[in-house]
Tab-separated table of C-alpha atoms and ligand atoms in Angstrom:
chain	number	residue	atom	x	y	z
C	258	MET	CA	43.683	42.524	-30.230
C	259	PHE	CA	46.522	44.981	-30.293
C	260	ASN	CA	44.454	46.903	-32.762
C	261	VAL	CA	41.408	47.145	-30.557
C	262	ASP	CA	43.382	48.281	-27.552
C	263	ARG	CA	45.082	50.819	-29.655
C	264	ARG	CA	41.754	52.221	-30.767
C	265	THR	CA	40.397	52.517	-27.286
C	266	PHE	CA	43.599	54.231	-26.327
C	267	ILE	CA	43.351	56.736	-29.148
C	268	GLN	CA	39.710	57.397	-28.378
C	269	THR	CA	40.518	58.086	-24.789
C	270	ILE	CA	43.184	60.606	-25.579
C	271	ALA	CA	41.192	62.180	-28.367
C	272	ALA	CA	38.445	62.953	-25.899
C	273	GLY	CA	40.664	63.725	-22.932
C	274	GLY	CA	43.284	65.656	-24.847
C	275	ALA	CA	40.739	68.278	-25.608
C	276	LEU	CA	40.809	69.376	-22.036
C	277	LEU	CA	44.399	70.426	-22.381
C	278	ALA	CA	43.182	72.998	-24.818
C	279	ALA	CA	45.754	75.596	-24.024
C	280	GLY	CA	48.817	73.582	-24.833
C	281	LYS	CA	50.418	71.066	-27.083
C	282	PRO	CA	48.334	68.515	-28.992
C	283	ALA	CA	47.868	65.600	-26.622
C	284	PHE	CA	48.252	62.956	-29.299
C	285	SER	CA	49.587	62.812	-32.791
C	286	ALA	CA	47.426	62.370	-35.838
C	287	GLU	CA	50.059	59.827	-36.848
C	288	MET	CA	48.920	57.473	-34.124
C	289	ALA	CA	45.322	57.991	-35.128
C	290	HIS	CA	45.905	56.887	-38.715
C	291	ARG	CA	47.765	53.798	-37.799
C	292	ALA	CA	45.036	52.754	-35.434
C	293	ALA	CA	42.379	53.192	-38.092
C	294	SER	CA	43.978	51.517	-41.060
C	295	GLU	CA	42.802	48.002	-40.307
C	296	ALA	CA	39.434	46.321	-39.959
C	297	THR	CA	38.340	44.954	-36.595
C	298	PRO	CA	37.954	41.164	-36.802
C	299	ASP	CA	34.976	40.980	-34.445
C	300	PHE	CA	32.961	43.603	-36.328
C	301	LYS	CA	30.667	41.764	-38.764
C	302	PRO	CA	29.424	44.191	-41.406
C	303	ASP	CA	26.193	43.769	-43.388
C	304	VAL	CA	27.646	45.980	-46.078
C	305	GLU	CA	31.281	46.532	-46.895
C	306	ILE	CA	32.361	49.230	-49.307
C	307	GLU	CA	35.618	50.205	-50.927
C	308	LEU	CA	35.817	53.921	-51.538
C	309	ALA	CA	38.721	55.804	-53.054
C	310	ALA	CA	39.348	59.476	-53.723
C	311	ALA	CA	41.421	59.856	-56.873
C	312	PRO	CA	42.118	62.246	-59.742
C	313	GLY	CA	40.121	61.678	-62.922
C	314	GLU	CA	38.912	63.197	-66.183
C	315	LEU	CA	35.301	63.928	-67.042
C	316	PRO	CA	33.587	65.253	-70.169
C	317	LEU	CA	31.721	68.003	-68.279
C	318	LEU	CA	31.502	70.512	-71.117
C	319	SER	CA	31.760	70.069	-74.853
C	320	GLY	CA	35.379	70.035	-75.971
C	321	ALA	CA	38.261	69.200	-73.663
C	322	THR	CA	37.663	66.949	-70.673
C	323	THR	CA	37.975	68.452	-67.193
C	324	HIS	CA	40.491	67.304	-64.575
C	325	VAL	CA	38.515	66.402	-61.482
C	326	TRP	CA	38.857	64.490	-58.252
C	327	GLN	CA	36.381	61.680	-57.855
C	328	PHE	CA	35.076	59.144	-55.444
C	329	LYS	CA	35.078	55.675	-56.913
C	330	GLY	CA	34.043	52.521	-55.205
C	331	LYS	CA	32.016	49.383	-54.976
C	332	ALA	CA	30.177	47.244	-52.487
C	333	VAL	CA	32.302	44.182	-51.804
C	334	ARG	CA	29.903	42.580	-49.325
C	335	GLY	CA	26.105	42.753	-48.978
C	336	ASP	CA	23.686	44.184	-51.535
C	337	PRO	CA	25.761	45.360	-54.538
C	338	SER	CA	23.321	48.254	-55.015
C	339	SER	CA	24.499	49.687	-51.679
C	340	PHE	CA	27.058	51.558	-53.764
C	341	GLN	CA	26.032	53.037	-57.104
C	342	MET	CA	26.668	56.066	-59.231
C	343	LEU	CA	23.865	58.581	-59.772
C	344	PRO	CA	22.568	57.846	-63.279
C	345	GLY	CA	24.694	59.569	-65.889
C	346	SER	CA	27.047	61.039	-63.316
C	347	ALA	CA	30.292	60.588	-61.451
C	348	LEU	CA	28.647	61.139	-58.061
C	349	PRO	CA	28.328	58.040	-55.890
C	350	VAL	CA	25.320	57.085	-53.811
C	351	ILE	CA	25.621	54.863	-50.778
C	352	HIS	CA	22.178	53.431	-50.020
C	353	VAL	CA	21.672	51.499	-46.806
C	354	ARG	CA	19.001	50.715	-44.234
C	355	ASN	CA	18.870	52.061	-40.733
C	356	GLY	CA	20.475	49.550	-38.379
C	357	GLN	CA	22.826	48.032	-40.942
C	358	LYS	CA	26.449	47.600	-39.995
C	359	LEU	CA	28.861	49.185	-42.427
C	360	ARG	CA	32.544	48.875	-43.039
C	361	ILE	CA	34.007	51.373	-45.464
C	362	HIS	CA	37.609	51.180	-46.586
C	363	PHE	CA	38.607	54.654	-47.624
C	364	ALA	CA	41.773	54.959	-49.719
C	365	ASN	CA	43.353	58.318	-50.376
C	366	HIS	CA	44.772	58.390	-53.918
C	367	LEU	CA	45.032	62.168	-54.030
C	368	ASP	CA	48.354	63.820	-53.573
C	369	GLU	CA	47.235	65.625	-50.444
C	370	ASP	CA	45.694	64.642	-47.104
C	371	SER	CA	42.046	63.744	-46.919
C	372	ILE	CA	39.380	62.125	-44.761
C	373	VAL	CA	35.680	61.452	-45.325
C	374	HIS	CA	32.913	62.948	-43.197
C	375	TRP	CA	29.401	61.449	-43.181
C	376	HIS	CA	27.313	64.586	-43.104
C	377	GLY	CA	24.204	64.257	-40.941
C	378	LEU	CA	24.998	60.854	-39.466
C	379	HIS	CA	25.052	60.143	-35.761
C	380	LEU	CA	28.359	58.360	-35.208
C	381	PRO	CA	31.109	57.795	-32.667
C	382	HIS	CA	33.681	60.581	-32.702
C	383	ARG	CA	36.300	58.454	-34.405
C	384	MET	CA	33.998	57.579	-37.333
C	385	ASP	CA	32.923	61.152	-38.023
C	386	GLY	CA	35.778	62.145	-40.316
C	387	HIS	CA	37.177	64.810	-38.009
C	388	PRO	CA	40.165	66.491	-39.671
C	389	MET	CA	42.425	65.118	-36.913
C	390	TYR	CA	42.055	61.772	-38.691
C	391	ALA	CA	43.100	63.025	-42.122
C	392	ILE	CA	45.236	60.426	-43.841
C	393	ARG	CA	48.125	61.042	-46.155
C	394	PRO	CA	48.363	60.127	-49.832
C	395	GLY	CA	48.427	56.362	-50.226
C	396	GLN	CA	46.997	55.679	-46.782
C	397	ARG	CA	43.702	54.051	-45.805
C	398	PHE	CA	41.137	54.672	-43.132
C	399	VAL	CA	38.659	52.000	-42.145
C	400	TYR	CA	35.245	53.142	-40.943
C	401	GLU	CA	33.098	50.708	-39.006
C	402	PHE	CA	29.719	51.753	-37.698
C	403	ARG	CA	26.082	50.875	-37.366
C	404	VAL	CA	23.750	53.211	-39.218
C	405	ASP	CA	21.680	54.995	-36.595
C	406	ASN	CA	19.696	57.598	-38.530
C	407	ARG	CA	16.101	57.699	-39.668
C	408	ALA	CA	15.428	57.385	-43.373
C	409	GLY	CA	16.715	60.427	-45.175
C	410	THR	CA	19.075	62.029	-47.639
C	411	TYR	CA	22.445	62.486	-45.993
C	412	TRP	CA	25.744	62.923	-47.809
C	413	PHE	CA	29.491	62.550	-47.563
C	414	HIS	CA	32.437	64.716	-48.475
C	415	PRO	CA	36.082	65.242	-47.493
C	416	HIS	CA	36.898	67.159	-44.323
C	417	PRO	CA	40.677	67.761	-44.081
C	418	HIS	CA	41.223	71.095	-42.423
C	419	GLY	CA	41.845	73.932	-44.850
C	420	ARG	CA	41.249	71.748	-47.905
C	421	THR	CA	37.574	70.798	-47.678
C	422	GLY	CA	36.434	73.548	-50.049
C	423	GLU	CA	38.792	72.648	-52.845
C	424	GLN	CA	38.318	68.891	-52.516
C	425	VAL	CA	34.539	69.167	-52.684
C	426	TYR	CA	34.803	71.671	-55.512
C	427	ARG	CA	36.988	69.366	-57.602
C	428	GLY	CA	34.304	66.709	-57.374
C	429	LEU	CA	34.487	64.805	-54.089
C	430	ALA	CA	30.950	64.403	-52.768
C	431	GLY	CA	28.336	61.685	-52.664
C	432	LEU	CA	24.864	60.954	-51.339
C	433	PHE	CA	24.254	58.720	-48.348
C	434	ILE	CA	20.653	57.572	-48.448
C	435	VAL	CA	19.103	55.741	-45.521
C	436	SER	CA	15.808	53.815	-45.690
C	437	ASP	CA	13.685	52.487	-42.842
C	438	ASP	CA	10.279	50.939	-42.127
C	439	GLU	CA	8.515	54.180	-41.325
C	440	GLU	CA	9.481	55.536	-44.723
C	441	LYS	CA	8.337	52.327	-46.377
C	442	ALA	CA	4.922	52.718	-44.764
C	443	ALA	CA	4.565	56.141	-46.412
C	444	ALA	CA	4.708	54.304	-49.779
C	445	LEU	CA	6.392	57.134	-51.641
C	446	PRO	CA	7.491	56.768	-55.253
C	447	SER	CA	10.495	54.464	-55.392
C	448	ALA	CA	13.082	53.018	-57.778
C	449	GLU	CA	13.073	55.023	-61.037
C	450	PHE	CA	10.531	57.427	-59.488
C	451	ASP	CA	12.906	58.304	-56.654
C	452	LEU	CA	15.306	60.871	-58.137
C	453	ALA	CA	18.251	62.816	-56.756
C	454	TRP	CA	19.599	66.151	-57.942
C	455	VAL	CA	22.876	67.461	-56.582
C	456	LEU	CA	23.210	71.208	-57.239
C	457	GLN	CA	26.731	72.592	-57.603
C	458	ASP	CA	28.087	75.713	-59.246
C	459	ARG	CA	31.440	75.746	-60.974
C	460	LEU	CA	33.718	78.175	-62.775
C	461	PHE	CA	35.612	76.962	-65.851
C	462	ASP	CA	38.497	78.494	-67.741
C	463	ARG	CA	38.705	78.556	-71.541
C	464	ASN	CA	40.199	75.074	-71.560
C	465	ASN	CA	37.274	73.648	-69.595
C	466	GLN	CA	39.347	73.399	-66.426
C	467	LEU	CA	37.936	74.211	-63.005
C	468	VAL	CA	38.956	77.526	-61.494
C	469	TYR	CA	38.875	77.822	-57.712
C	470	ALA	CA	39.087	80.692	-55.193
C	471	ARG	CA	41.817	82.868	-56.637
C	472	ASN	CA	41.913	85.584	-54.013
C	473	MET	CA	40.919	86.655	-50.528
C	474	MET	CA	37.735	88.273	-51.815
C	475	GLU	CA	36.501	85.022	-53.317
C	476	ARG	CA	37.198	83.235	-50.076
C	477	MET	CA	35.596	85.866	-47.876
C	478	GLN	CA	32.318	85.953	-49.776
C	479	GLY	CA	32.449	82.231	-50.471
C	480	PHE	CA	33.463	80.906	-53.862
C	481	LEU	CA	30.804	81.119	-56.562
C	482	GLY	CA	30.808	79.578	-60.009
C	483	ASP	CA	28.923	80.878	-63.011
C	484	ARG	CA	27.607	77.519	-64.250
C	485	VAL	CA	25.228	75.301	-62.411
C	486	LEU	CA	25.843	71.589	-62.718
C	487	ILE	CA	23.185	69.085	-61.712
C	488	ASN	CA	24.660	65.698	-60.865
C	489	GLY	CA	27.832	66.968	-62.486
C	490	GLN	CA	26.080	67.805	-65.761
C	491	ALA	CA	25.724	71.189	-67.424
C	492	ASP	CA	22.328	72.052	-68.992
C	493	PHE	CA	20.715	69.179	-67.151
C	494	VAL	CA	17.403	67.876	-68.449
C	495	GLN	CA	15.363	65.397	-66.423
C	496	PRO	CA	13.049	63.190	-68.486
C	497	VAL	CA	9.874	62.241	-66.584
C	498	GLY	CA	6.581	60.471	-67.204
C	499	THR	CA	3.101	61.732	-66.328
C	500	THR	CA	3.218	60.467	-62.773
C	501	ALA	CA	4.542	61.462	-59.349
C	502	TYR	CA	8.186	61.513	-58.281
C	503	ARG	CA	10.073	61.834	-55.058
C	504	VAL	CA	13.039	64.113	-55.726
C	505	ARG	CA	15.898	64.548	-53.294
C	506	LEU	CA	17.862	67.754	-53.687
C	507	LEU	CA	21.247	68.401	-52.147
C	508	ASN	CA	22.904	71.772	-52.332
C	509	GLY	CA	26.459	70.519	-52.788
C	510	SER	CA	27.773	73.971	-53.696
C	511	ASN	CA	30.583	75.563	-51.739
C	512	SER	CA	28.697	78.755	-51.003
C	513	ARG	CA	25.753	79.356	-53.320
C	514	ILE	CA	22.242	79.673	-51.939
C	515	TYR	CA	19.386	78.628	-54.242
C	516	LYS	CA	15.860	80.042	-54.189
C	517	LEU	CA	14.085	77.308	-56.110
C	518	ALA	CA	10.796	77.776	-57.933
C	519	TRP	CA	9.003	76.500	-61.033
C	520	ASP	CA	8.921	78.960	-63.887
C	521	ASP	CA	5.166	78.555	-64.290
C	522	GLY	CA	4.516	79.677	-60.721
C	523	ARG	CA	3.237	76.358	-59.371
C	524	PRO	CA	4.091	75.862	-55.715
C	525	LEU	CA	6.598	73.238	-54.576
C	526	THR	CA	5.480	70.392	-52.348
C	527	VAL	CA	8.070	69.674	-49.679
C	528	ILE	CA	8.057	66.254	-48.025
C	529	GLY	CA	11.453	66.085	-46.361
C	530	ASN	CA	14.641	67.921	-45.472
C	531	ASP	CA	18.048	67.283	-43.857
C	532	GLY	CA	16.975	64.598	-41.388
C	533	GLY	CA	14.332	62.800	-43.452
C	534	LEU	CA	10.598	63.037	-44.013
C	535	LEU	CA	8.540	65.822	-42.482
C	536	GLU	CA	5.420	64.953	-40.520
C	537	ARG	CA	3.229	66.169	-43.338
C	538	PRO	CA	3.731	67.763	-46.736
C	539	LEU	CA	4.125	71.531	-47.026
C	540	GLN	CA	3.439	73.799	-49.969
C	541	ARG	CA	5.781	76.667	-50.652
C	542	PRO	CA	5.969	79.249	-53.442
C	543	TYR	CA	9.724	78.700	-53.400
C	544	VAL	CA	12.278	76.768	-51.363
C	545	THR	CA	15.525	78.230	-50.037
C	546	LEU	CA	18.388	75.761	-50.159
C	547	ALA	CA	21.631	76.846	-48.484
C	548	PRO	CA	24.936	74.983	-48.860
C	549	ALA	CA	24.755	71.408	-47.495
C	550	GLU	CA	20.997	71.541	-46.961
C	551	ARG	CA	18.752	68.885	-48.436
C	552	VAL	CA	15.123	69.021	-49.332
C	553	GLU	CA	12.825	66.330	-50.677
C	554	LEU	CA	10.054	67.344	-53.036
C	555	TRP	CA	6.980	65.553	-54.308
C	556	MET	CA	6.570	66.336	-57.988
C	557	ASP	CA	3.377	65.280	-59.684
C	558	PHE	CA	3.444	65.545	-63.468
C	559	SER	CA	0.222	63.585	-64.021
C	560	ASP	CA	-1.689	66.583	-65.363
C	561	ARG	CA	1.074	67.460	-67.829
C	562	SER	CA	1.196	66.432	-71.459
C	563	VAL	CA	3.915	64.593	-73.261
C	564	GLY	CA	6.225	67.238	-74.718
C	565	ASP	CA	5.790	69.733	-71.835
C	566	GLN	CA	8.931	71.345	-70.492
C	567	ILE	CA	9.123	72.971	-67.099
C	568	THR	CA	12.098	74.921	-65.805
C	569	LEU	CA	13.209	74.960	-62.214
C	570	ARG	CA	14.779	78.343	-61.560
C	571	SER	CA	16.688	80.084	-58.858
C	572	LEU	CA	14.905	83.403	-58.237
C	573	PRO	CA	16.692	86.622	-57.348
C	574	PHE	CA	17.200	87.479	-53.683
C	575	ASN	CA	19.225	89.726	-51.472
C	576	ALA	CA	21.875	87.747	-49.602
C	577	GLY	CA	23.071	90.652	-47.533
C	578	MET	CA	26.596	91.306	-48.612
C	579	SER	CA	27.924	91.345	-52.118
C	580	MET	CA	31.477	92.349	-52.744
C	581	MET	CA	33.082	94.299	-55.472
C	582	GLY	CA	35.085	92.196	-57.862
C	583	GLY	CA	33.132	89.104	-56.899
C	584	SER	CA	31.759	86.385	-59.116
C	585	ALA	CA	30.123	86.975	-62.468
C	586	MET	CA	27.040	85.345	-60.995
C	587	ALA	CA	26.640	86.702	-57.464
C	588	ASN	CA	24.670	84.972	-54.739
C	589	GLY	CA	21.125	86.142	-55.375
C	590	SER	CA	21.302	86.326	-59.169
C	591	ALA	CA	18.539	84.640	-61.142
C	592	PHE	CA	19.328	81.674	-63.375
C	593	PRO	CA	17.749	78.462	-64.666
C	594	VAL	CA	18.714	75.410	-62.594
C	595	LEU	CA	17.386	72.556	-64.720
C	596	ARG	CA	14.619	71.495	-67.068
C	597	VAL	CA	12.091	68.731	-66.684
C	598	ARG	CA	10.807	67.224	-69.934
C	599	VAL	CA	7.679	65.106	-69.945
C	600	ASP	CA	8.409	62.349	-72.416
C	601	ARG	CA	5.947	59.547	-71.722
C	602	LYS	CA	2.444	58.762	-70.580
C	603	LEU	CA	2.216	56.728	-67.387
C	604	ALA	CA	-0.516	55.510	-65.064
C	605	LYS	CA	-2.005	57.981	-62.614
C	606	PRO	CA	0.016	58.093	-59.393
C	607	ARG	CA	-1.188	57.227	-55.951
C	608	ALA	CA	-2.099	60.309	-53.896
C	609	LEU	CA	0.481	61.963	-51.681
C	610	PRO	CA	-0.071	60.706	-48.125
C	611	ALA	CA	-1.283	63.403	-45.708
C	612	LYS	CA	0.897	61.946	-42.951
C	613	LEU	CA	4.510	61.130	-43.793
C	614	SER	CA	6.282	60.354	-40.531
C	615	ASN	CA	6.290	60.916	-36.795
C	616	ILE	CA	8.466	63.602	-35.306
C	617	SER	CA	8.603	64.116	-31.584
C	618	ARG	CA	9.197	67.729	-30.779
C	619	TYR	CA	11.786	68.824	-28.259
C	620	ARG	CA	10.478	71.434	-25.840
C	621	LEU	CA	12.385	74.580	-24.989
C	622	GLU	CA	11.412	74.233	-21.328
C	623	ASP	CA	13.213	70.867	-21.189
C	624	ALA	CA	16.570	72.336	-22.213
C	625	VAL	CA	19.116	72.334	-19.389
C	626	ASN	CA	20.234	75.836	-20.358
C	627	ARG	CA	16.803	77.276	-21.255
C	628	ILE	CA	17.502	80.327	-19.104
C	629	SER	CA	20.821	81.131	-20.739
C	630	PRO	CA	21.277	79.614	-24.186
C	631	ARG	CA	24.797	79.086	-25.439
C	632	THR	CA	25.394	81.783	-28.018
C	633	PHE	CA	27.556	81.322	-31.074
C	634	SER	CA	28.376	84.278	-33.291
C	635	PRO	CA	29.893	83.864	-36.734
C	636	ALA	CA	31.852	86.947	-37.705
C	637	MET	CA	33.937	88.304	-40.560
C	638	GLY	CA	36.223	91.231	-41.029
C	639	MET	CA	39.780	92.222	-41.912
C	640	GLY	CA	40.310	89.143	-44.054
C	641	GLN	CA	39.457	86.829	-41.184
C	642	VAL	CA	36.531	84.790	-39.998
C	643	SER	CA	35.640	83.578	-36.529
C	644	LEU	CA	33.066	81.912	-34.321
C	645	ASN	CA	32.695	83.634	-30.960
C	646	GLY	CA	35.933	85.404	-31.703
C	647	ARG	CA	37.851	82.151	-32.103
C	648	ARG	CA	39.110	80.212	-35.071
C	649	PHE	CA	39.730	76.540	-35.660
C	650	ASP	CA	43.461	76.104	-35.484
C	651	LYS	CA	44.242	73.303	-33.063
C	652	MET	CA	42.657	69.971	-33.890
C	653	ASP	CA	41.585	69.199	-30.342
C	654	GLU	CA	40.914	72.608	-28.847
C	655	VAL	CA	37.666	73.397	-27.076
C	656	ALA	CA	36.761	76.417	-24.995
C	657	GLU	CA	34.829	76.430	-21.753
C	658	ASN	CA	31.521	77.237	-23.449
C	659	GLU	CA	32.020	74.416	-25.963
C	660	ILE	CA	31.722	71.572	-23.484
C	661	VAL	CA	28.335	69.888	-23.180
C	662	LYS	CA	27.066	66.950	-21.152
C	663	LEU	CA	26.052	63.623	-22.606
C	664	ASN	CA	22.282	62.989	-22.579
C	665	THR	CA	21.274	66.589	-22.133
C	666	LEU	CA	18.989	68.712	-24.268
C	667	GLU	CA	20.394	72.164	-24.956
C	668	VAL	CA	19.329	75.320	-26.666
C	669	TRP	CA	21.935	76.985	-28.854
C	670	GLU	CA	21.469	80.445	-30.225
C	671	LEU	CA	23.229	81.305	-33.466
C	672	ALA	CA	23.616	85.057	-33.431
C	673	ASN	CA	24.617	86.559	-36.752
C	674	ASP	CA	24.693	90.112	-35.476
C	675	ALA	CA	28.192	90.695	-34.204
C	676	SER	CA	30.105	91.046	-37.435
C	677	MET	CA	31.829	93.867	-39.230
C	678	MET	CA	30.737	92.323	-42.518
C	679	MET	CA	27.281	90.862	-42.637
C	680	MET	CA	26.291	87.908	-44.728
C	681	ALA	CA	24.145	84.810	-44.380
C	682	HIS	CA	25.948	81.802	-42.849
C	683	PRO	CA	24.662	78.206	-43.137
C	684	ILE	CA	25.676	76.755	-39.776
C	685	HIS	CA	26.112	72.992	-39.449
C	686	VAL	CA	26.475	70.860	-36.316
C	687	HIS	CA	28.070	67.411	-36.505
C	688	ASN	CA	26.866	64.316	-34.681
C	689	LEU	CA	23.160	65.068	-34.459
C	690	GLN	CA	19.986	66.401	-35.999
C	691	PHE	CA	18.543	69.457	-34.289
C	692	GLN	CA	15.212	71.277	-34.304
C	693	VAL	CA	14.834	74.945	-35.182
C	694	VAL	CA	12.655	76.585	-32.538
C	695	GLN	CA	12.887	80.289	-33.140
C	696	ARG	CA	14.119	82.899	-35.598
C	697	LYS	CA	14.459	86.484	-34.581
C	698	ALA	CA	15.024	88.670	-37.610
C	699	ASP	CA	16.708	92.037	-37.333
C	700	PRO	CA	14.502	94.828	-38.764
C	701	ARG	CA	17.612	96.513	-40.168
C	702	PHE	CA	18.048	93.556	-42.522
C	703	ALA	CA	14.362	92.913	-43.197
C	704	GLY	CA	14.955	93.487	-46.905
C	705	ALA	CA	17.262	90.484	-47.165
C	706	TYR	CA	15.128	88.304	-44.903
C	707	GLU	CA	11.955	88.956	-46.865
C	708	THR	CA	13.512	87.768	-50.100
C	709	LEU	CA	14.365	84.298	-48.713
C	710	GLY	CA	12.474	83.699	-45.466
C	711	ALA	CA	9.318	82.152	-46.940
C	712	GLY	CA	11.462	79.376	-48.388
C	713	PHE	CA	13.027	78.145	-45.141
C	714	ILE	CA	11.967	74.630	-44.217
C	715	ASP	CA	12.494	74.731	-40.462
C	716	GLU	CA	10.143	71.846	-39.747
C	717	GLY	CA	11.457	68.374	-39.028
C	718	TRP	CA	15.070	67.440	-38.305
C	719	LYS	CA	17.905	69.628	-39.516
C	720	ASP	CA	21.680	69.602	-39.459
C	721	VAL	CA	22.292	72.893	-41.284
C	722	VAL	CA	20.441	76.141	-40.755
C	723	LEU	CA	20.841	79.358	-42.714
C	724	VAL	CA	21.272	82.309	-40.386
C	725	MET	CA	20.505	85.567	-42.163
C	726	PRO	CA	22.332	88.853	-41.557
C	727	GLY	CA	21.266	90.271	-38.210
C	728	GLU	CA	19.297	87.151	-37.377
C	729	ARG	CA	19.285	85.047	-34.215
C	730	VAL	CA	18.195	81.433	-34.560
C	731	LYS	CA	17.522	79.095	-31.650
C	732	LEU	CA	18.109	75.373	-32.016
C	733	LEU	CA	17.317	72.483	-29.705
C	734	MET	CA	19.721	69.579	-29.765
C	735	LYS	CA	20.402	66.503	-27.695
C	736	PHE	CA	23.792	64.856	-27.242
C	737	THR	CA	23.284	61.130	-27.062
C	738	ASP	CA	25.315	57.920	-27.131
C	739	TYR	CA	28.810	59.236	-27.782
C	740	THR	CA	31.314	61.348	-25.961
C	741	GLY	CA	34.201	63.102	-27.657
C	742	LEU	CA	34.932	65.969	-29.996
C	743	TYR	CA	32.615	67.012	-32.789
C	744	LEU	CA	32.602	70.020	-35.057
C	745	TYR	CA	30.218	72.848	-35.692
C	746	HIS	CA	30.945	75.275	-38.491
C	747	CYS	CA	29.798	77.454	-41.318
C	748	HIS	CA	29.121	75.300	-44.393
C	749	ILE	CA	30.305	77.984	-46.761
C	750	LEU	CA	33.320	75.816	-47.357
C	751	GLU	CA	35.714	78.725	-47.737
C	752	HIS	CA	34.625	80.029	-44.323
C	753	GLU	CA	35.035	76.569	-42.828
C	754	ASP	CA	38.532	76.264	-44.298
C	755	MET	CA	39.468	79.723	-43.037
C	756	GLY	CA	38.489	78.624	-39.550
C	757	MET	CA	34.819	79.514	-39.037
C	758	MET	CA	34.681	76.137	-37.359
C	759	ARG	CA	35.127	74.912	-33.808
C	760	ASN	CA	35.056	71.736	-31.783
C	761	TYR	CA	32.510	71.036	-29.128
C	762	LEU	CA	33.123	68.299	-26.624
C	763	VAL	CA	30.500	65.892	-25.345
C	764	GLN	CA	31.462	64.787	-21.843
C	765	ALA	CA	30.095	61.934	-19.812
V	1600	C2O	CU1	29.183	68.721	-44.328
V	1600	C2O	CU2	31.624	69.371	-41.183
V	1600	C2O	O1	30.414	69.080	-42.781
V	1601	CU	CU1	28.667	67.247	-41.054
V	1602	CU	CU1	29.992	81.580	-43.270
């Protein structure tokens, strides 16, 4: 019981402390860890998972193995398949159903602080992996929550302040897949016909070791590798049969944007994105996938022949800024992403359903601040980054215009037009899925916009949106169920670590 009281206590100060923004931290992270290191006896999980972050060695390239950091784990209660590794990879997949109760014991076996964030999930403040809860080497953090998200492809990654970029880069990331009844009714390809591809770029030295952000320039533009790994594998080839697949793609790269297209010019069929299935399938000549975004594609290979090979490529585009002395493979360069090889004949697939799911649309006129949207401006210059002129430096700081009311619908405008240095920023909001209602491109940057804009999937539910140079994007979002501090930030992980991140506070 001591434990429970302690938690309530911590929660109260975590939320209330934020109001004392100007001064001293109102509570110590120390207290937070201690409160979170034990399970609550009256919480009865359907699924219980042990998850550890630890150093490891992987044969990523031919020759020497690569030192990495990895998530390892297992399901210790409930369906053992709730925790698996992606086939042939070191990336874990947590697969659960909406409504299930989860307990996850996270153990930090790194030699630096860490904490896990469940990207895209709607959770109480204390379960969200806010950096204020980062635990030290050797410590544990126990997460307990009920899954409250529609079916979709979410993910998880570390979130300790200042170290997120490097921890993800070294290998700490996993998929968090939620299923539900609505998705089941859509009868999409499942089991071996439900694939996942995690796209990440890496830079290796001559000894096959990972190289990470060596200088200010590489942090300012966002770190870029020159090799693309799919599910941790170089030169990835996906064997398929002559049938239809559901493929979930996650851009797990620190800062690379992909402009995905088939090399034979066939359009892509999009069926889902960040927050699950779209209402109906969309066809696009190419799909733009910014860091942390997900997209689900329907891929029908039934008219292909055994032996066919098809390459998924990233096409060239103009990302706005490119810096001198940057990566060998700048954002916007063209490169092959992966190959699909048709290796067996299978029965003809069932047709793609015309209706996939129901999405109720928020209406701009229902937003409490429809007259004067909150505006957030990411900016860069002089070796610094900011959001509305502020940086993330105190764990519990919020400004006046970062306090919202529980159970209200708001419109937020992301305005990428107030910066000395212009580049595209993928902006992410914790705690909810939002809807994109408007993009206002700046004619001065039309050149950049036109090379990527047709690939934006703004339909459905989103938790990351790419805001192009000069662009203003309006989002509608509703703050439900939980009060407390949540983050919003640029998902170029180097920008996030440098402080292009802020808290917002949901108040009762
Ligand atoms: Cu995926 Cu706060 O991030
Ligand atoms: Cu997140
Ligand atoms: Cu950014």
